[in-house]
C-alpha positions as a LaTeX table, in Angstrom:
\begin{tabular}{lrrr}
\hline
Residue & $x$ (\AA) & $y$ (\AA) & $z$ (\AA) \\
\hline
Met1 & 0.04 & $-0.01$ & 0.12 \\
Lys2 & 1.35 & 3.40 & $-0.98$ \\
Leu3 & 1.87 & 6.04 & 1.84 \\
Cys4 & $-0.02$ & 9.11 & 1.47 \\
Ile5 & 1.82 & 12.47 & 0.96 \\
Ser6 & 1.55 & 13.43 & 4.55 \\
Ala7 & 2.79 & 10.16 & 5.98 \\
Leu8 & 5.59 & 10.03 & 3.42 \\
Ser9 & 6.62 & 13.56 & 4.34 \\
Val10 & 7.14 & 12.37 & 7.91 \\
Val11 & 9.10 & 9.37 & 6.76 \\
Leu12 & 11.42 & 11.82 & 4.83 \\
Val13 & 11.80 & 14.14 & 7.72 \\
Leu14 & 12.68 & 11.16 & 10.00 \\
Leu15 & 15.14 & 9.71 & 7.65 \\
Phe16 & 16.95 & 13.06 & 7.35 \\
Val17 & 16.91 & 13.70 & 11.04 \\
Ser18 & 18.14 & 10.19 & 11.97 \\
Ala19 & 21.08 & 10.64 & 9.57 \\
Ala20 & 22.49 & 13.48 & 11.76 \\
Pro21 & 21.33 & 13.22 & 15.28 \\
Gln22 & 24.40 & 14.93 & 16.66 \\
Leu23 & 23.32 & 18.03 & 15.07 \\
Ala24 & 20.03 & 18.34 & 17.19 \\
Ala25 & 21.96 & 17.37 & 20.37 \\
Lys26 & 24.24 & 20.52 & 19.91 \\
Asn27 & 21.27 & 22.77 & 20.26 \\
Val28 & 19.52 & 21.35 & 23.48 \\
Asn29 & 19.13 & 23.85 & 26.18 \\
Lys30 & 20.91 & 26.55 & 24.26 \\
Pro31 & 19.25 & 29.94 & 24.21 \\
Arg32 & 18.42 & 31.21 & 20.64 \\
Ala33 & 19.84 & 34.42 & 19.48 \\
Thr34 & 17.92 & 36.73 & 17.26 \\
Val35 & 19.94 & 36.94 & 13.98 \\
Val36 & 18.66 & 38.71 & 10.87 \\
Arg37 & 19.86 & 36.63 & 7.77 \\
Ala38 & 20.33 & 38.39 & 4.48 \\
Ala39 & 17.78 & 36.34 & 3.02 \\
Asp40 & 15.31 & 37.71 & 5.75 \\
Leu41 & 15.45 & 41.12 & 4.03 \\
Leu42 & 14.01 & 39.70 & 0.84 \\
Ser43 & 10.24 & 40.44 & 0.25 \\
Phe44 & 7.40 & 39.69 & $-2.00$ \\
Asp45 & 6.46 & 43.36 & $-2.35$ \\
His46 & 10.06 & 44.70 & $-2.89$ \\
Tyr47 & 9.00 & 46.13 & $-6.29$ \\
Leu48 & 5.49 & 46.99 & $-5.41$ \\
Lys49 & 5.92 & 50.65 & $-5.45$ \\
Thr50 & 9.26 & 51.06 & $-7.78$ \\
Cys51 & 8.45 & 48.66 & $-10.40$ \\
Pro52 & 5.12 & 46.60 & $-9.98$ \\
Gln53 & 5.10 & 45.37 & $-13.63$ \\
Ala54 & 8.43 & 43.71 & $-12.96$ \\
Glu55 & 7.41 & 40.03 & $-12.50$ \\
Gly56 & 4.94 & 40.48 & $-15.47$ \\
Ile57 & 7.82 & 41.56 & $-17.90$ \\
Ile58 & 10.10 & 38.55 & $-16.60$ \\
Gln59 & 7.27 & 36.08 & $-16.98$ \\
Gln60 & 6.14 & 37.37 & $-20.62$ \\
Lys61 & 9.77 & 37.58 & $-21.97$ \\
Thr62 & 10.74 & 34.20 & $-20.59$ \\
Gly63 & 7.71 & 32.64 & $-22.00$ \\
Asp64 & 8.37 & 34.19 & $-25.39$ \\
Trp65 & 11.89 & 32.75 & $-25.66$ \\
Ile66 & 10.83 & 29.39 & $-24.45$ \\
Gln67 & 8.06 & 29.26 & $-27.02$ \\
Lys68 & 10.83 & 29.56 & $-29.55$ \\
Asp69 & 13.11 & 26.98 & $-28.07$ \\
Phe70 & 11.95 & 24.87 & $-25.36$ \\
Thr71 & 15.36 & 23.69 & $-24.28$ \\
Leu72 & 15.86 & 27.27 & $-22.94$ \\
Ala73 & 13.58 & 26.18 & $-19.95$ \\
Ala74 & 16.25 & 23.75 & $-18.39$ \\
Ser75 & 18.95 & 26.09 & $-19.50$ \\
Ile76 & 17.61 & 29.16 & $-17.49$ \\
Ile77 & 16.97 & 26.80 & $-14.36$ \\
Arg78 & 20.77 & 25.48 & $-14.86$ \\
Leu79 & 22.08 & 28.98 & $-15.31$ \\
His80 & 20.22 & 30.08 & $-11.99$ \\
Phe81 & 21.89 & 27.01 & $-10.32$ \\
His82 & 25.36 & 27.87 & $-11.44$ \\
Asp83 & 24.85 & 31.41 & $-10.22$ \\
Cys84 & 23.72 & 30.51 & $-6.80$ \\
Ala85 & 26.28 & 27.95 & $-6.32$ \\
Val86 & 29.17 & 30.20 & $-6.74$ \\
Arg87 & 29.15 & 33.20 & $-4.23$ \\
Gly88 & 25.41 & 32.91 & $-3.78$ \\
Cys89 & 22.54 & 34.34 & $-6.11$ \\
Asp90 & 24.24 & 37.49 & $-7.05$ \\
Ala91 & 24.23 & 37.25 & $-10.94$ \\
Ser92 & 28.00 & 36.95 & $-11.02$ \\
Ile93 & 27.75 & 34.16 & $-13.62$ \\
Leu94 & 26.38 & 36.81 & $-15.90$ \\
Leu95 & 29.31 & 39.06 & $-15.80$ \\
Asn96 & 31.25 & 38.81 & $-19.10$ \\
His97 & 34.92 & 39.71 & $-18.69$ \\
Gln98 & 38.33 & 37.97 & $-18.95$ \\
Gly99 & 38.51 & 35.65 & $-15.94$ \\
Ser100 & 34.80 & 35.73 & $-15.01$ \\
Glu101 & 32.60 & 32.62 & $-13.96$ \\
Arg102 & 31.00 & 32.87 & $-17.43$ \\
Arg103 & 34.46 & 32.31 & $-19.06$ \\
Ala104 & 35.31 & 29.21 & $-16.96$ \\
Phe105 & 35.77 & 25.94 & $-18.65$ \\
Ala106 & 32.76 & 24.66 & $-16.57$ \\
Ser107 & 30.54 & 27.14 & $-17.86$ \\
Arg108 & 31.24 & 26.47 & $-21.53$ \\
Thr109 & 27.77 & 24.90 & $-22.15$ \\
Leu110 & 25.67 & 27.30 & $-20.14$ \\
Arg111 & 22.82 & 29.08 & $-22.12$ \\
Gly112 & 20.14 & 31.45 & $-21.65$ \\
Phe113 & 22.26 & 34.67 & $-21.15$ \\
Gln114 & 20.47 & 36.40 & $-24.30$ \\
Val115 & 17.08 & 35.95 & $-22.37$ \\
Ile116 & 18.21 & 37.60 & $-19.31$ \\
Asp117 & 19.79 & 40.47 & $-21.55$ \\
Asp118 & 16.32 & 40.88 & $-23.14$ \\
Ile119 & 14.34 & 40.98 & $-20.02$ \\
Lys120 & 16.87 & 43.47 & $-18.35$ \\
Ala121 & 16.86 & 45.75 & $-21.44$ \\
Glu122 & 12.95 & 45.94 & $-21.19$ \\
Leu123 & 12.99 & 46.45 & $-17.42$ \\
Glu124 & 15.60 & 49.27 & $-17.91$ \\
Arg125 & 13.21 & 51.05 & $-20.37$ \\
Gln126 & 10.10 & 50.83 & $-17.81$ \\
Cys127 & 12.05 & 50.97 & $-14.50$ \\
Pro128 & 15.70 & 52.22 & $-14.78$ \\
Lys129 & 18.07 & 51.21 & $-12.34$ \\
Thr130 & 15.70 & 49.28 & $-10.30$ \\
Val131 & 15.41 & 45.51 & $-10.84$ \\
Ser132 & 18.70 & 43.70 & $-10.21$ \\
Cys133 & 19.86 & 40.99 & $-12.55$ \\
Ala134 & 20.15 & 38.44 & $-9.77$ \\
Asp135 & 16.35 & 38.90 & $-9.10$ \\
Ile136 & 15.64 & 38.58 & $-12.97$ \\
Leu137 & 17.50 & 35.30 & $-13.14$ \\
Thr138 & 15.85 & 33.90 & $-10.04$ \\
Ser139 & 12.28 & 34.83 & $-11.19$ \\
Ala140 & 13.07 & 33.72 & $-14.82$ \\
Ala141 & 13.96 & 30.30 & $-13.38$ \\
Arg142 & 10.62 & 29.90 & $-11.54$ \\
Asp143 & 8.79 & 30.89 & $-14.76$ \\
Ala144 & 10.84 & 28.52 & $-16.81$ \\
Thr145 & 9.85 & 25.70 & $-14.38$ \\
Ile146 & 6.13 & 26.59 & $-14.65$ \\
Ile147 & 6.30 & 26.74 & $-18.45$ \\
Ala148 & 7.91 & 23.30 & $-18.58$ \\
Gly149 & 5.04 & 21.96 & $-16.46$ \\
Gly150 & 6.65 & 22.33 & $-13.11$ \\
Pro151 & 5.30 & 24.03 & $-9.80$ \\
Phe152 & 4.63 & 27.55 & $-8.96$ \\
Trp153 & 6.23 & 29.13 & $-6.09$ \\
Gln154 & 6.59 & 32.70 & $-4.84$ \\
Val155 & 9.86 & 34.48 & $-5.37$ \\
Pro156 & 10.91 & 37.01 & $-2.92$ \\
Phe157 & 12.93 & 39.92 & $-4.22$ \\
Gly158 & 15.66 & 42.30 & $-3.11$ \\
Arg159 & 18.79 & 40.57 & $-4.13$ \\
Lys160 & 21.51 & 42.92 & $-5.43$ \\
Asp161 & 24.30 & 42.18 & $-8.04$ \\
Gly162 & 27.72 & 41.10 & $-7.08$ \\
Arg163 & 31.02 & 42.78 & $-8.22$ \\
Ile164 & 33.16 & 39.64 & $-7.99$ \\
Ser165 & 33.29 & 36.91 & $-10.59$ \\
Ile166 & 36.32 & 34.55 & $-10.73$ \\
Ser167 & 36.75 & 31.91 & $-13.31$ \\
Arg168 & 38.50 & 29.19 & $-11.08$ \\
Glu169 & 35.51 & 29.46 & $-8.43$ \\
Ala170 & 33.04 & 28.29 & $-11.23$ \\
Asp171 & 35.12 & 25.10 & $-11.65$ \\
Ser172 & 33.94 & 24.14 & $-8.46$ \\
Val173 & 30.32 & 23.44 & $-9.50$ \\
Pro174 & 29.55 & 19.68 & $-9.82$ \\
Gln175 & 30.33 & 18.50 & $-13.40$ \\
Gly176 & 28.78 & 14.88 & $-13.19$ \\
His177 & 31.56 & 12.94 & $-12.09$ \\
Glu178 & 31.59 & 13.41 & $-8.38$ \\
Asn179 & 30.64 & 10.82 & $-5.65$ \\
Val180 & 27.82 & 11.45 & $-3.47$ \\
Thr181 & 29.78 & 12.55 & $-0.49$ \\
Ala182 & 31.19 & 15.35 & $-2.53$ \\
Leu183 & 27.83 & 16.30 & $-3.57$ \\
Ile184 & 26.33 & 16.25 & $-0.09$ \\
Glu185 & 29.22 & 18.42 & 1.11 \\
Phe186 & 28.99 & 20.83 & $-1.76$ \\
Phe187 & 25.19 & 21.44 & $-0.89$ \\
Gln188 & 25.70 & 21.65 & 2.70 \\
Ala189 & 28.21 & 24.35 & 2.38 \\
Arg190 & 25.36 & 26.45 & 0.83 \\
Gly191 & 22.94 & 25.60 & 3.38 \\
Leu192 & 21.16 & 22.86 & 1.47 \\
Asn193 & 20.60 & 19.37 & 2.67 \\
Met194 & 20.45 & 15.90 & 1.26 \\
Leu195 & 16.58 & 16.21 & 0.34 \\
Asp196 & 17.54 & 19.56 & $-1.53$ \\
Leu197 & 20.20 & 17.72 & $-3.49$ \\
Val198 & 17.93 & 14.86 & $-4.68$ \\
Thr199 & 15.13 & 17.20 & $-5.36$ \\
Leu200 & 17.01 & 19.70 & $-7.41$ \\
Ser201 & 18.65 & 16.96 & $-9.24$ \\
Gly202 & 15.14 & 16.50 & $-10.48$ \\
Ala203 & 15.40 & 19.40 & $-12.75$ \\
His204 & 17.16 & 16.96 & $-14.98$ \\
Thr205 & 13.88 & 15.67 & $-16.05$ \\
Ile206 & 13.91 & 18.18 & $-18.88$ \\
Gly207 & 17.61 & 19.05 & $-19.18$ \\
Arg208 & 20.29 & 18.02 & $-21.49$ \\
Ser209 & 24.07 & 17.10 & $-20.95$ \\
Ser210 & 26.89 & 17.25 & $-23.29$ \\
Cys211 & 28.63 & 13.92 & $-23.99$ \\
Ser212 & 32.04 & 15.23 & $-22.42$ \\
Ser213 & 30.33 & 14.85 & $-19.04$ \\
Phe214 & 29.62 & 11.04 & $-19.20$ \\
Lys215 & 31.65 & 9.68 & $-22.16$ \\
Tyr216 & 33.95 & 8.18 & $-19.66$ \\
Arg217 & 31.15 & 6.01 & $-18.61$ \\
Leu218 & 30.66 & 4.37 & $-22.16$ \\
Ser219 & 34.06 & 2.48 & $-22.38$ \\
Asn220 & 37.15 & 1.81 & $-20.16$ \\
Phe221 & 35.27 & 3.01 & $-17.28$ \\
Asn222 & 37.73 & 3.61 & $-14.15$ \\
Gly223 & 40.43 & 1.72 & $-16.40$ \\
Thr224 & 38.51 & $-1.39$ & $-16.56$ \\
Arg225 & 38.38 & $-1.43$ & $-20.34$ \\
Lys226 & 34.62 & $-1.93$ & $-19.92$ \\
Pro227 & 31.60 & 0.38 & $-19.75$ \\
Asp228 & 30.35 & 1.48 & $-16.44$ \\
Pro229 & 28.12 & $-1.42$ & $-15.02$ \\
Ser230 & 25.74 & 0.82 & $-13.52$ \\
Leu231 & 24.46 & 2.02 & $-17.07$ \\
Asn232 & 21.78 & 0.11 & $-18.72$ \\
Ser233 & 23.59 & $-2.05$ & $-21.47$ \\
Met234 & 20.78 & $-1.59$ & $-24.17$ \\
Tyr235 & 20.78 & 2.15 & $-23.47$ \\
Leu236 & 24.45 & 2.17 & $-23.75$ \\
Asn237 & 24.79 & 0.05 & $-27.04$ \\
Asn238 & 21.59 & 1.11 & $-28.82$ \\
Phe239 & 21.57 & 4.75 & $-28.06$ \\
Leu240 & 24.55 & 6.48 & $-26.46$ \\
Lys241 & 27.26 & 5.11 & $-28.39$ \\
Lys242 & 25.54 & 5.95 & $-31.50$ \\
Lys243 & 24.51 & 9.59 & $-30.60$ \\
Cys244 & 27.67 & 10.61 & $-28.70$ \\
Gln245 & 30.19 & 11.29 & $-31.47$ \\
Lys246 & 31.59 & 14.44 & $-30.21$ \\
Asp247 & 32.20 & 15.79 & $-26.69$ \\
Leu248 & 29.68 & 18.87 & $-27.25$ \\
Asp249 & 26.74 & 16.52 & $-28.67$ \\
Leu250 & 23.81 & 16.99 & $-26.39$ \\
Ile251 & 21.70 & 14.02 & $-24.91$ \\
Tyr252 & 18.66 & 14.37 & $-22.89$ \\
Leu253 & 19.01 & 13.46 & $-19.16$ \\
Asp254 & 15.67 & 11.77 & $-19.25$ \\
Ala255 & 15.71 & 9.17 & $-21.78$ \\
Ile256 & 11.91 & 8.62 & $-21.49$ \\
Thr257 & 10.09 & 11.87 & $-21.11$ \\
Pro258 & 12.60 & 14.55 & $-21.91$ \\
Lys259 & 10.10 & 17.35 & $-22.55$ \\
Thr260 & 7.80 & 16.85 & $-19.58$ \\
Phe261 & 8.60 & 18.09 & $-16.09$ \\
Asp262 & 7.87 & 14.72 & $-14.20$ \\
Thr263 & 9.25 & 11.98 & $-11.93$ \\
Gln264 & 10.20 & 9.83 & $-14.67$ \\
Phe265 & 13.83 & 11.02 & $-13.96$ \\
Tyr266 & 13.76 & 9.25 & $-10.68$ \\
Ser267 & 12.00 & 6.10 & $-12.22$ \\
Asn268 & 14.85 & 5.91 & $-14.73$ \\
Leu269 & 17.42 & 5.55 & $-12.13$ \\
His270 & 15.88 & 2.28 & $-10.94$ \\
Lys271 & 16.42 & 1.09 & $-14.60$ \\
Lys272 & 20.07 & 2.12 & $-14.76$ \\
Leu273 & 19.06 & 5.03 & $-17.19$ \\
Gly274 & 20.74 & 7.67 & $-15.36$ \\
Leu275 & 23.02 & 9.67 & $-17.80$ \\
Leu276 & 25.18 & 11.23 & $-15.32$ \\
Ser277 & 27.07 & 8.96 & $-12.76$ \\
Thr278 & 26.23 & 11.56 & $-10.24$ \\
Asp279 & 22.43 & 11.01 & $-10.82$ \\
Gln280 & 22.71 & 7.25 & $-10.98$ \\
Leu281 & 24.60 & 7.43 & $-7.64$ \\
Leu282 & 21.71 & 9.03 & $-5.90$ \\
Lys283 & 19.74 & 5.88 & $-6.34$ \\
Ser284 & 22.40 & 3.42 & $-5.12$ \\
Asp285 & 23.94 & 5.41 & $-2.19$ \\
Val286 & 22.11 & 4.34 & 1.09 \\
Arg287 & 21.92 & 8.09 & 2.20 \\
Thr288 & 20.05 & 9.44 & $-0.83$ \\
Gly289 & 18.52 & 6.29 & $-2.23$ \\
Pro290 & 15.32 & 6.67 & 0.05 \\
Phe291 & 14.66 & 9.92 & $-1.36$ \\
Val292 & 14.81 & 8.75 & $-4.84$ \\
Ala293 & 12.45 & 6.06 & $-4.18$ \\
Ala294 & 10.05 & 8.42 & $-2.51$ \\
Leu295 & 10.16 & 11.11 & $-5.02$ \\
Ala296 & 9.73 & 8.61 & $-7.91$ \\
Ser297 & 6.50 & 7.28 & $-6.38$ \\
Gln298 & 4.97 & 10.37 & $-5.29$ \\
Pro299 & 4.81 & 13.14 & $-8.10$ \\
Ser300 & 3.05 & 15.53 & $-5.75$ \\
Leu301 & 5.56 & 15.30 & $-3.31$ \\
Phe302 & 8.18 & 16.00 & $-5.82$ \\
Glu303 & 6.36 & 19.01 & $-6.98$ \\
Ser304 & 5.81 & 20.49 & $-3.77$ \\
Gln305 & 9.51 & 19.77 & $-2.52$ \\
Phe306 & 11.01 & 21.16 & $-5.74$ \\
Ala307 & 9.27 & 24.54 & $-4.86$ \\
Val308 & 10.58 & 24.46 & $-1.47$ \\
Ser309 & 14.14 & 23.61 & $-2.43$ \\
Met310 & 14.03 & 26.19 & $-5.35$ \\
Val311 & 13.19 & 28.80 & $-2.83$ \\
Lys312 & 16.13 & 27.89 & $-0.55$ \\
Leu313 & 18.42 & 27.81 & $-3.41$ \\
Gly314 & 17.37 & 31.32 & $-4.42$ \\
Asn315 & 18.08 & 32.51 & $-1.04$ \\
Val316 & 21.68 & 31.18 & $-0.73$ \\
Gln317 & 24.20 & 34.09 & 0.10 \\
Val318 & 22.05 & 36.72 & $-1.15$ \\
Leu319 & 23.29 & 40.41 & $-1.12$ \\
Thr320 & 20.43 & 42.42 & 0.55 \\
Arg321 & 22.26 & 45.02 & 2.80 \\
Pro322 & 22.84 & 48.67 & 2.15 \\
Asn323 & 26.56 & 48.25 & 1.74 \\
Glu324 & 26.39 & 45.18 & $-0.47$ \\
Gly325 & 26.47 & 44.79 & $-4.14$ \\
Glu326 & 24.57 & 47.03 & $-6.80$ \\
Ile327 & 21.85 & 47.10 & $-9.29$ \\
Arg328 & 23.56 & 46.79 & $-12.58$ \\
Val329 & 22.36 & 48.65 & $-15.59$ \\
Asn330 & 23.63 & 45.84 & $-18.05$ \\
Cys331 & 23.86 & 42.39 & $-16.47$ \\
Asn332 & 27.16 & 41.65 & $-18.49$ \\
Phe333 & 29.19 & 44.39 & $-16.83$ \\
Phe334 & 29.75 & 46.23 & $-13.53$ \\
Asn335 & 28.27 & 49.69 & $-13.32$ \\
Ala336 & 30.78 & 52.39 & $-14.28$ \\
\hline
\end{tabular}
């Protein structure tokens, strides 16, 4: 018998808490200090008086671009993740200068920059020097999710744009060959937990990957002269080996329903159809496997948790205080 959503949610919480009881023990009988986090300064009505049409413009422009090219939906979500993963959600990935994150090797397949530029240009016409590039990218990622068939969530605004963007820092973002421990540590360093890791990986339900990210799995895996045994042999021989001729050839991460925002991505992992080893390992690792199983069997749980995890992602290390960041006039460059 399947667990209902509420019961399964309790199971997920218990699984996560039981994995780290020492964290709860540290806080017993300790007084709680009132600390205002940077993310607490974000608000849903930040642009209510200064640019009330901001969300509407972002939504309309994002929709126009995705209508012309559906693959941009996943690209915008990915661009948002790469931004937040380095120095927080400060639009540093958009800066286009020598030595910036955008010029890093790890960023070479990122797309969607022209979408953000188009949105920013319109906002500058209607509300000059008001809406940050960081807020635009965060909101566009939400809108891209909805257009692709995913859940809605409210986006709080008030992020400022950063003035630091360093290429080598972008190379720390997971590239598809890390182990689960490294992924967990990467997420935890940004205030995200194991459930967030597994849930946000679900964005791969509509994404694509370049062959360079997984070609090492197709032959001579770890020096064995054989393919990765965790990769479905029919998928490998009848599809991947034929489609992956060049490093930058693109393959859908969800082999079954690549254009539908659903839980098929998780079901695929049970069939060894995970394209990236990082995805397939989420299923086999005892720490993350239970989350994969739960999300695969409960679409409503996946949608609700995806919204929660995306809000958390969009709040990572935001710049909101008076002495932090700026509102760029052009998302590609610092203000003069």
